mmCIF file of C-alpha atoms (C1' of nucleotides) in Angstrom:
data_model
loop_
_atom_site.group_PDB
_atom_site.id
_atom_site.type_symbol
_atom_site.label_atom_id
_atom_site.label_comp_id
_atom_site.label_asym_id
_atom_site.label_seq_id
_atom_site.Cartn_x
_atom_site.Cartn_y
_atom_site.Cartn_z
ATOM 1 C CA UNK A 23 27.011 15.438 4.709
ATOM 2 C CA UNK A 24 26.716 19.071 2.494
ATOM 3 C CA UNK A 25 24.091 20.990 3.764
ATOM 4 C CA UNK A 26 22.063 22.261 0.788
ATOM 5 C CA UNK A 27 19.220 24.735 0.747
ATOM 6 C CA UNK A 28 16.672 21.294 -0.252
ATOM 7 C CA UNK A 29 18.073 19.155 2.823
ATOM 8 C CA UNK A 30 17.198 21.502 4.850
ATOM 9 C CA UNK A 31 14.011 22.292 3.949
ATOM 10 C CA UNK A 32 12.877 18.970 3.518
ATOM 11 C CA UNK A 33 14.462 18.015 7.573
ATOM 12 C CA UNK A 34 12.537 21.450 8.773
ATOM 13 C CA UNK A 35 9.029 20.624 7.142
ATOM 14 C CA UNK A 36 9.386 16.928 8.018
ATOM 15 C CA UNK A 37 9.744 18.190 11.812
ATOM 16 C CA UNK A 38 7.192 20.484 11.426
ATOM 17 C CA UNK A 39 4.275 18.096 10.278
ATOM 18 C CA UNK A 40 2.638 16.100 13.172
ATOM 19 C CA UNK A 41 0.917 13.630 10.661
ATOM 20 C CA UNK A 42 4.141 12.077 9.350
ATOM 21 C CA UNK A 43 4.393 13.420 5.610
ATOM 22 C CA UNK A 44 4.537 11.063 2.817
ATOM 23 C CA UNK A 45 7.594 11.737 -0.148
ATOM 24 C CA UNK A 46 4.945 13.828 -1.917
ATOM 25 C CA UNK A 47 3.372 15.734 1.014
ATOM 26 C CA UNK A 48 6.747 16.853 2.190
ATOM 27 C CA UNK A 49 7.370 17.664 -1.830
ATOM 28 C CA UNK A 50 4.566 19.715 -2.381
ATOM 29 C CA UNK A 51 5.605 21.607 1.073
ATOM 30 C CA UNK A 52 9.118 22.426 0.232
ATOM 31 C CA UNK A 53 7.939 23.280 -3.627
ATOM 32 C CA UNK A 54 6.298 26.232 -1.687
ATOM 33 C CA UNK A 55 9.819 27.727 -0.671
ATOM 34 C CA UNK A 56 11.609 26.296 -3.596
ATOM 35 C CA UNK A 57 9.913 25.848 -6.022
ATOM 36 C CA UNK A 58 12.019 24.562 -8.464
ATOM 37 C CA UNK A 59 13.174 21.279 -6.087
ATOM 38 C CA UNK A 60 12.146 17.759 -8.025
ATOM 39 C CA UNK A 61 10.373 14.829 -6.602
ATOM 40 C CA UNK A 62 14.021 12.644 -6.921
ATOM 41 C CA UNK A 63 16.068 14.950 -4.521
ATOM 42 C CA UNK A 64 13.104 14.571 -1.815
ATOM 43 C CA UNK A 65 13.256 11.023 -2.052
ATOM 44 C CA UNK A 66 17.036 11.050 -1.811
ATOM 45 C CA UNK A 67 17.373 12.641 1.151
ATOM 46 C CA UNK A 68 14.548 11.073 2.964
ATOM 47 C CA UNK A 69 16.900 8.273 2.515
ATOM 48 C CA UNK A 70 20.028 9.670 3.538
ATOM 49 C CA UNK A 71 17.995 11.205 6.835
ATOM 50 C CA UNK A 72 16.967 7.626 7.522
ATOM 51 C CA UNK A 73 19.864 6.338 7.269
ATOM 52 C CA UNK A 74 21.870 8.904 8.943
ATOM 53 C CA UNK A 75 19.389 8.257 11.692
ATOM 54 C CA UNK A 76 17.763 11.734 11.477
ATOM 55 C CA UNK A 77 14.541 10.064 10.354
ATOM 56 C CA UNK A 78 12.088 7.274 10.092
ATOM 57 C CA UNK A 79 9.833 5.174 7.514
ATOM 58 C CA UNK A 80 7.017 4.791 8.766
ATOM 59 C CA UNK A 81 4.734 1.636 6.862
ATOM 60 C CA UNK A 82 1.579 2.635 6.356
ATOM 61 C CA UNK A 83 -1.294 1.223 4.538
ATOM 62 C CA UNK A 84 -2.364 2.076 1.502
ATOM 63 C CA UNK A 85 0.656 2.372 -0.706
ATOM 64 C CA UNK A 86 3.020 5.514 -0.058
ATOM 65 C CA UNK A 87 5.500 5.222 3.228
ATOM 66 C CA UNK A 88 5.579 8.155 5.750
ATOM 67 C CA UNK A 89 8.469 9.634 7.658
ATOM 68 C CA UNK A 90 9.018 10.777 10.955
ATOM 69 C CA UNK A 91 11.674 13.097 12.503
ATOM 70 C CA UNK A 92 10.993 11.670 15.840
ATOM 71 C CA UNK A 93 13.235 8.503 16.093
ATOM 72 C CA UNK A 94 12.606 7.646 19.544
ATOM 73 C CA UNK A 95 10.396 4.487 19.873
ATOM 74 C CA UNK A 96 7.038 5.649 19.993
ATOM 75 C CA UNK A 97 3.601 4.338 19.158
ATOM 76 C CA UNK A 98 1.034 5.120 15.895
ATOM 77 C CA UNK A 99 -2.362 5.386 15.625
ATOM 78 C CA UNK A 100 -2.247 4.037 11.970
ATOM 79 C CA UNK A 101 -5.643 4.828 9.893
ATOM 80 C CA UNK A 102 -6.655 2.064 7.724
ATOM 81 C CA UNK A 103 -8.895 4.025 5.411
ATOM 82 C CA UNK A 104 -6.934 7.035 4.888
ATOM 83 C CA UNK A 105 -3.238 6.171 6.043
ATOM 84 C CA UNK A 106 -2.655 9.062 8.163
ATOM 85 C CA UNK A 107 -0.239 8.393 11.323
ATOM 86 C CA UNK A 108 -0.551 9.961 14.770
ATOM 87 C CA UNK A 109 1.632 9.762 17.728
ATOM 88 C CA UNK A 110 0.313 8.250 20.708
ATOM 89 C CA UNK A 111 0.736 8.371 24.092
ATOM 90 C CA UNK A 112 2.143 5.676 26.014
ATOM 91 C CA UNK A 113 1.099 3.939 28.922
ATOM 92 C CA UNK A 114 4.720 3.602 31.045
ATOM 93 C CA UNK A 115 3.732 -0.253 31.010
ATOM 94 C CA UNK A 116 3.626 -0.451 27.086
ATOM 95 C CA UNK A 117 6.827 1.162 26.549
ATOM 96 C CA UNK A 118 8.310 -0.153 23.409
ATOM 97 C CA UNK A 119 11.954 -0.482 24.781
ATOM 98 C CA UNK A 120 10.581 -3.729 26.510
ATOM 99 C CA UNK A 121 10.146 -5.216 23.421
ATOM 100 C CA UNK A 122 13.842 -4.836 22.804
ATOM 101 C CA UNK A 123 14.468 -7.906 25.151
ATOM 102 C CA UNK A 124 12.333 -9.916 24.200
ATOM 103 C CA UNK A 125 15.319 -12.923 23.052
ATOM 104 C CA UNK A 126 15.035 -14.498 19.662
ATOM 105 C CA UNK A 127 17.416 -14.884 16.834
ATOM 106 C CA UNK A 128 17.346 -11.701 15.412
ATOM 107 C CA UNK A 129 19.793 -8.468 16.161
ATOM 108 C CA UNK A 130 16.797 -6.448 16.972
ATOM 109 C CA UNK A 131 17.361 -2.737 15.913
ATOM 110 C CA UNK A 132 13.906 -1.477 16.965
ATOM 111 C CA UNK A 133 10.398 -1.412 17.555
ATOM 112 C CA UNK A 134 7.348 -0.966 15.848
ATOM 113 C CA UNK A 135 3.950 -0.593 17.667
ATOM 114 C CA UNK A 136 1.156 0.374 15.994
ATOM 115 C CA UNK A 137 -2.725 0.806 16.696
ATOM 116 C CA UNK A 138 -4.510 0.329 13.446
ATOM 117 C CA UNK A 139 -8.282 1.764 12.890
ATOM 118 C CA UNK A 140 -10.225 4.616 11.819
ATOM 119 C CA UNK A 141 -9.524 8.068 12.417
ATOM 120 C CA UNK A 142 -12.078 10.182 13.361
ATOM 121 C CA UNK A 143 -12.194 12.312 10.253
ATOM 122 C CA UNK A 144 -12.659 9.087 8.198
ATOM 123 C CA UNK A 145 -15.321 7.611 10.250
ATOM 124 C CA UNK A 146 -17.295 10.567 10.110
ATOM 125 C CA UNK A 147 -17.502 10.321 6.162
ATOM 126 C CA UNK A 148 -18.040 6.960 6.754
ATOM 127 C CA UNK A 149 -21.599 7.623 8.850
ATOM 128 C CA UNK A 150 -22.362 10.874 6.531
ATOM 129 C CA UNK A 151 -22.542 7.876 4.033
ATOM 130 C CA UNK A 152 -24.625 5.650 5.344
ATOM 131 C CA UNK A 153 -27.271 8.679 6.622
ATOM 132 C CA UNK A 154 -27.331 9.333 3.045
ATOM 133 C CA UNK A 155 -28.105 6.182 2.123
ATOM 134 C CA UNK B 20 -17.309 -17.193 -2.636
ATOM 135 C CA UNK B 21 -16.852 -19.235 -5.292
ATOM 136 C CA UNK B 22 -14.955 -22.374 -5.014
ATOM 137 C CA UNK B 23 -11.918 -22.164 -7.697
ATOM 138 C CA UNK B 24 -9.003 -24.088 -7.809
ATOM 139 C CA UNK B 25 -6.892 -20.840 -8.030
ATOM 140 C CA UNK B 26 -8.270 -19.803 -5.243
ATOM 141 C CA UNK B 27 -7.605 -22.944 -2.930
ATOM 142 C CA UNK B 28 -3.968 -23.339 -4.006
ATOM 143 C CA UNK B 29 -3.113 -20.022 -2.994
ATOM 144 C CA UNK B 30 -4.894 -20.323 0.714
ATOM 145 C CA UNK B 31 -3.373 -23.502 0.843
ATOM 146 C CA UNK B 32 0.484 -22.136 -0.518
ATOM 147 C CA UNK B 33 -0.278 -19.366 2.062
ATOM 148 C CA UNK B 34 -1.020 -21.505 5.133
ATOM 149 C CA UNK B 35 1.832 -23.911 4.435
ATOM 150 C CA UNK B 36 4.612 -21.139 3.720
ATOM 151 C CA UNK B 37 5.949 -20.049 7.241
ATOM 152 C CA UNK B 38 7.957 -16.818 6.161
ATOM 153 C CA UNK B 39 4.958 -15.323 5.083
ATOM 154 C CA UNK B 40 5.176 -15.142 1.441
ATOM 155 C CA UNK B 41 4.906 -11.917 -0.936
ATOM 156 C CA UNK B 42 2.294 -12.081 -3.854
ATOM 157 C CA UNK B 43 4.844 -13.217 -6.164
ATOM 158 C CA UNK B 44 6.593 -15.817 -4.081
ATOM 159 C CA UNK B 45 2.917 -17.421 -3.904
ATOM 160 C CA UNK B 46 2.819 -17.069 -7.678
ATOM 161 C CA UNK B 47 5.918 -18.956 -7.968
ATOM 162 C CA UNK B 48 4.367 -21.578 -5.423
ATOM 163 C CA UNK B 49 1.008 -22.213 -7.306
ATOM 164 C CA UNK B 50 2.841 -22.260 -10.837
ATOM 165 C CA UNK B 51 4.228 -25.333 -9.968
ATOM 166 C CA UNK B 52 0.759 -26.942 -9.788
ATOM 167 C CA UNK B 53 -1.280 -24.573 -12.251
ATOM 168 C CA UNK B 54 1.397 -23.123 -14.693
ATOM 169 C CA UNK B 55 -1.709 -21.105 -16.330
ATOM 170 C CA UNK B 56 -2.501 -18.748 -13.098
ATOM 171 C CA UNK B 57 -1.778 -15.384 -13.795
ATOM 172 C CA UNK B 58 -0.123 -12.648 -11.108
ATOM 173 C CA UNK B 59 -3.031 -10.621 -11.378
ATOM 174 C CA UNK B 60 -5.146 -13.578 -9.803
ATOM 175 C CA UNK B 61 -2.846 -14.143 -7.250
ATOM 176 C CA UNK B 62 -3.313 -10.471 -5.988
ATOM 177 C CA UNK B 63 -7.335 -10.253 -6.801
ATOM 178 C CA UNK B 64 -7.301 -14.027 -4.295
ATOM 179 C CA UNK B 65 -4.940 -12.365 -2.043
ATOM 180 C CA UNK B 66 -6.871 -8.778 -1.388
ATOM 181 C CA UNK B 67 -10.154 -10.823 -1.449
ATOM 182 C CA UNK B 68 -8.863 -13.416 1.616
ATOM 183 C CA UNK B 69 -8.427 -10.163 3.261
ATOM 184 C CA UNK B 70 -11.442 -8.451 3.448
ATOM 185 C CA UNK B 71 -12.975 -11.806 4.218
ATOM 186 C CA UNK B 72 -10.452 -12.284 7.044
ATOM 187 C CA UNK B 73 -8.684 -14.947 6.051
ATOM 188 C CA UNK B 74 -5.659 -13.350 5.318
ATOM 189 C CA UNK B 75 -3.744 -10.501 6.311
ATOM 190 C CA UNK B 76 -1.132 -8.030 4.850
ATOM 191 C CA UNK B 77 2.151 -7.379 6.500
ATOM 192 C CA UNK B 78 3.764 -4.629 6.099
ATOM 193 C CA UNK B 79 7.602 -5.176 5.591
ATOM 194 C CA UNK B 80 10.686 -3.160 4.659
ATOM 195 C CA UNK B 81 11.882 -3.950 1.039
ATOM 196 C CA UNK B 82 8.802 -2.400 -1.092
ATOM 197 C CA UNK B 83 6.367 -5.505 -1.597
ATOM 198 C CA UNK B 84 4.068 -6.543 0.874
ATOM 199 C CA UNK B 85 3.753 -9.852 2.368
ATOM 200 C CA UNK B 86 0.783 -11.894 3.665
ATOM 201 C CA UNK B 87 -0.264 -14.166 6.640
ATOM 202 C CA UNK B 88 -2.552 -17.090 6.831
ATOM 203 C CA UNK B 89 -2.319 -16.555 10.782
ATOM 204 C CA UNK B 90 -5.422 -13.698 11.558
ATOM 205 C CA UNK B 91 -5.407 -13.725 14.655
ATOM 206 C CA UNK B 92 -3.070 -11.231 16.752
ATOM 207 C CA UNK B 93 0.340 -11.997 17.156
ATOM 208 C CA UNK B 94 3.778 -9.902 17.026
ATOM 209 C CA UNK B 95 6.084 -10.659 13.594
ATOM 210 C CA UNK B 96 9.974 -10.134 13.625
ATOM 211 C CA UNK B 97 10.783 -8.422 10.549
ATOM 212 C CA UNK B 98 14.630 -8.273 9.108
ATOM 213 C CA UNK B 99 15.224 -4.793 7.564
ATOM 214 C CA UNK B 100 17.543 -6.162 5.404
ATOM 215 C CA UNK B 101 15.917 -9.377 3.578
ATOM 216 C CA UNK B 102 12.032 -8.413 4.638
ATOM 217 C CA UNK B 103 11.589 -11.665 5.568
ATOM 218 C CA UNK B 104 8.947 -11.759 8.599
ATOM 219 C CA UNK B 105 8.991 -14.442 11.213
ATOM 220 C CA UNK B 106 6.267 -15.226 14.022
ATOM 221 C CA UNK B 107 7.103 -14.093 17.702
ATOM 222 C CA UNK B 108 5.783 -15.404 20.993
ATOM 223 C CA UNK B 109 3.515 -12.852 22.513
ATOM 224 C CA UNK B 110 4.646 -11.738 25.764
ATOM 225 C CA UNK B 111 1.459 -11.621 28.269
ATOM 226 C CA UNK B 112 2.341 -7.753 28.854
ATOM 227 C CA UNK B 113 1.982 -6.982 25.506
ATOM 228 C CA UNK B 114 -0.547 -8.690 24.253
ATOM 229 C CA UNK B 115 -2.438 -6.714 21.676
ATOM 230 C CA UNK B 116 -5.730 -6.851 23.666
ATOM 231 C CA UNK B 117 -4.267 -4.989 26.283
ATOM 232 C CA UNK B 118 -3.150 -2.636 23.991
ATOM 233 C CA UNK B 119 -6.635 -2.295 22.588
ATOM 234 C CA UNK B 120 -7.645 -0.226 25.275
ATOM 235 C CA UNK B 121 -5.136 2.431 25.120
ATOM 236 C CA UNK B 122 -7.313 5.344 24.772
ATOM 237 C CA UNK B 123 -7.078 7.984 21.734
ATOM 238 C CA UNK B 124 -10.233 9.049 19.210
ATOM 239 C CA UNK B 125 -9.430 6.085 16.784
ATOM 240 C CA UNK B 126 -11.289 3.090 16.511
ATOM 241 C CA UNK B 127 -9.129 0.876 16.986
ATOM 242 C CA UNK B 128 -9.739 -2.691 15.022
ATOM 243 C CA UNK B 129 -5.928 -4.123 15.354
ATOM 244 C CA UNK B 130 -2.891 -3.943 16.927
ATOM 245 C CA UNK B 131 0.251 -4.379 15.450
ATOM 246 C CA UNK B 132 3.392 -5.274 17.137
ATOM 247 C CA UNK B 133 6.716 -6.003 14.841
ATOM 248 C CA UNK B 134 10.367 -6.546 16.192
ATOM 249 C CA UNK B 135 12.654 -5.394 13.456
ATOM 250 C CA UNK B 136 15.882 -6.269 12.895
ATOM 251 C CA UNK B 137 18.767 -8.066 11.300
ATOM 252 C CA UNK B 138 17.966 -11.953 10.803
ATOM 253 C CA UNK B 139 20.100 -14.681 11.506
ATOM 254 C CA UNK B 140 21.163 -15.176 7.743
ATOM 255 C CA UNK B 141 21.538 -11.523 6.743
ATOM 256 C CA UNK B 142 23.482 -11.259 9.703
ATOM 257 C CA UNK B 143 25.679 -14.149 8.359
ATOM 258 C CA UNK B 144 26.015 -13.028 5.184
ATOM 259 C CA UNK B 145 26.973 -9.330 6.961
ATOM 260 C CA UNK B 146 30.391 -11.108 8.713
ATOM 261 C CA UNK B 147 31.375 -12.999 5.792
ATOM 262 C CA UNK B 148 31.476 -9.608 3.559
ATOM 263 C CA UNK B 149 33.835 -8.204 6.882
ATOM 264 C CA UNK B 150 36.185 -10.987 7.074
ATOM 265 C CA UNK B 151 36.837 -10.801 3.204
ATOM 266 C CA UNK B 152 38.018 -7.395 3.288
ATOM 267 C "C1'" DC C 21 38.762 22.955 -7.518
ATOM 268 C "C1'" DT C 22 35.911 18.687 -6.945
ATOM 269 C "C1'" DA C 23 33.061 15.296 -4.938
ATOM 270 C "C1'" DG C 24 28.631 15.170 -3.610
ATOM 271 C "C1'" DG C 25 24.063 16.989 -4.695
ATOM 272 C "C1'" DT C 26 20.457 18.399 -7.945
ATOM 273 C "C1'" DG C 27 16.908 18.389 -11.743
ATOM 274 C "C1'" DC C 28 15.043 16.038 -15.334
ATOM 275 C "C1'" DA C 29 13.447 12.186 -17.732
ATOM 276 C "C1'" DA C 30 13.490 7.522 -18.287
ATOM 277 C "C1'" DA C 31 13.493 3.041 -15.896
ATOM 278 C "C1'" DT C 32 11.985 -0.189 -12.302
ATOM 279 C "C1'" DT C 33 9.002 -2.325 -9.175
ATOM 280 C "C1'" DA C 34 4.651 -3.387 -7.194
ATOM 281 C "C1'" DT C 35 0.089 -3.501 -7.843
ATOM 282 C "C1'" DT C 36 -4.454 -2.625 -10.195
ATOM 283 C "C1'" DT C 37 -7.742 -2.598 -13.905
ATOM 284 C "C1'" DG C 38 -10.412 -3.332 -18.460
ATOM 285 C "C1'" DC C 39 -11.950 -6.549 -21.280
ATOM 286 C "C1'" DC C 40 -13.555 -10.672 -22.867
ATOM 287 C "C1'" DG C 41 -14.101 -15.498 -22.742
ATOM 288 C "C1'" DC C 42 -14.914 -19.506 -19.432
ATOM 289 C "C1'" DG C 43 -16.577 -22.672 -15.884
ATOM 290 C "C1'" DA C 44 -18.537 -23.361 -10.946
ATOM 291 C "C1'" DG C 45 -22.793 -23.780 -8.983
ATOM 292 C "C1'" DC D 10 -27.583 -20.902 -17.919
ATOM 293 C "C1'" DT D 11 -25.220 -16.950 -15.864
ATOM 294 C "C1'" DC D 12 -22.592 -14.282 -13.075
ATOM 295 C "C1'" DG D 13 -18.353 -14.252 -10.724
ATOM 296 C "C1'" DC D 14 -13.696 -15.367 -11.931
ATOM 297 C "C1'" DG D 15 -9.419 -15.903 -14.471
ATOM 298 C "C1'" DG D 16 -5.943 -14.716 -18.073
ATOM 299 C "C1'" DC D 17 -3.807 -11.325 -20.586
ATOM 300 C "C1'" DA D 18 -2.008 -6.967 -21.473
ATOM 301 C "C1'" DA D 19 -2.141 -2.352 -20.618
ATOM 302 C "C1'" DA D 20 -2.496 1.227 -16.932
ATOM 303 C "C1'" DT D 21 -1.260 3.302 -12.406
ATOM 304 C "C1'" DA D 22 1.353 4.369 -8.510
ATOM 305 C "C1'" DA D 23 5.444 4.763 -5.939
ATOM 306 C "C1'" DT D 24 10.041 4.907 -6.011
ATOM 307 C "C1'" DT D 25 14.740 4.633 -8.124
ATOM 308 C "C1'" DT D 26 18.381 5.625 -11.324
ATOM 309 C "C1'" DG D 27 21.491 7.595 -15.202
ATOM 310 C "C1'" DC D 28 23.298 11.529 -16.664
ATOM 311 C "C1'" DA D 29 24.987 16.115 -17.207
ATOM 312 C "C1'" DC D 30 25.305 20.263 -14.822
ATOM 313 C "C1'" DC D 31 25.878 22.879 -10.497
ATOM 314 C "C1'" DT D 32 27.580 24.368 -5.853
ATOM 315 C "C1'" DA D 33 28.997 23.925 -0.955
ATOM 316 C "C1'" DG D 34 33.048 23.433 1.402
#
DNA sequence: CTAGGTGCAAATTATTTGCCGCGAG
DNA sequence: CTCGCGGCAAATAATTTGCACCTAG
């Protein structure tokens, strides 16, 4: 794969930002650098990273996908309201690579675990709302 | 709620269709009893047996989002190449109410567990394209 | 050099919304 | 009756694609 000036940009910021960018965050990021980059070429190579394996979709709620430049199995802390991903921490017993044996039909590639709920800046609007109420 | 027959032929298209339909394959499924619905309806029904729980979304690979009769927890295998989504035995390690404890600032209201893969057909369909060239 | 990458704009795809007339309760 | 609901078409939102030019290797 060429190694432009947007790939890597886009691979750096996408490894710098803990809360799993979505297409635009990640745009509006490397616009700061390059400013002249489009929308189209970030989506591209999010693509090609995933499928090169030096990223991950991550499926959120509320519309947009995220990425991730960690690949490893891992878990999310998914927010519901707001969409935001966080890493978690896991528990030795909950390791995802379990999962992998679990037998069935399917050629399983990988594993998805994800807390879902409301992240603490979104539950704080959510009781500044109802005080005001 | 009020009691429409739009409304009961999608819960009831939803409950019956084990591959956990997308909005527009339940469309296609209530058409052939009410050829008047509109897709519109379909996804005001479909977001409003959510929030009253008697539906959820899944989120798949393959852009369009697909929904589930079955509320309560369970894990889904997901093919990355189709997006069709398939019910999984639980194993008792993982079930998601163990998980629910894992500590972190979020409140948690869900789990979410998904095995993703290649399904048996894709995977079919994957050979034949090999042994052809 | 030249194939792969980029920017731009237009096209797709998935979903949501405004409006107005209708029918369940 | 009367409000919530449904149909239609238009609007948004997210992502993809065609094309002509550019540049890394």
């Amino acid at each position: 794969m060429r190694q432009t000036r947007q790939r890597q940009l886009i691979l750096e910021h996408l490894k710098r930002t803990a809360n799993h960018p979505s297409a635009t965050e990640i745009y509006d990021l490397v616009r700061q650098d390059l400013p002249s980059i489009s929308l189209a070429t970030v989506y591209r190579n999010l693509e090609s990273l995933c499928s090169l394996g030096l990223a991950k979709k991550v499926e959120t709620f509320g519309g947009q996908k995220r990425f991730d430049a960690i690949v490893a199995d891992h878990m999310h802390a998914i927010c519901t309201k707001c969409g935001k991903v966080r890493d978690i921490e896991t528990e030795p017993e909950f390791k995802p690579e379990k999962l992998r044996s679990i037998d069935s039909d399917f050629e399983i590639t990988g594993v998805r675990i994800d807390l879902l709920g409301i992240c603490p800046e979104c539950m704080r609007l959510q009781n500044q709302n109802k005080e005001e109420k």
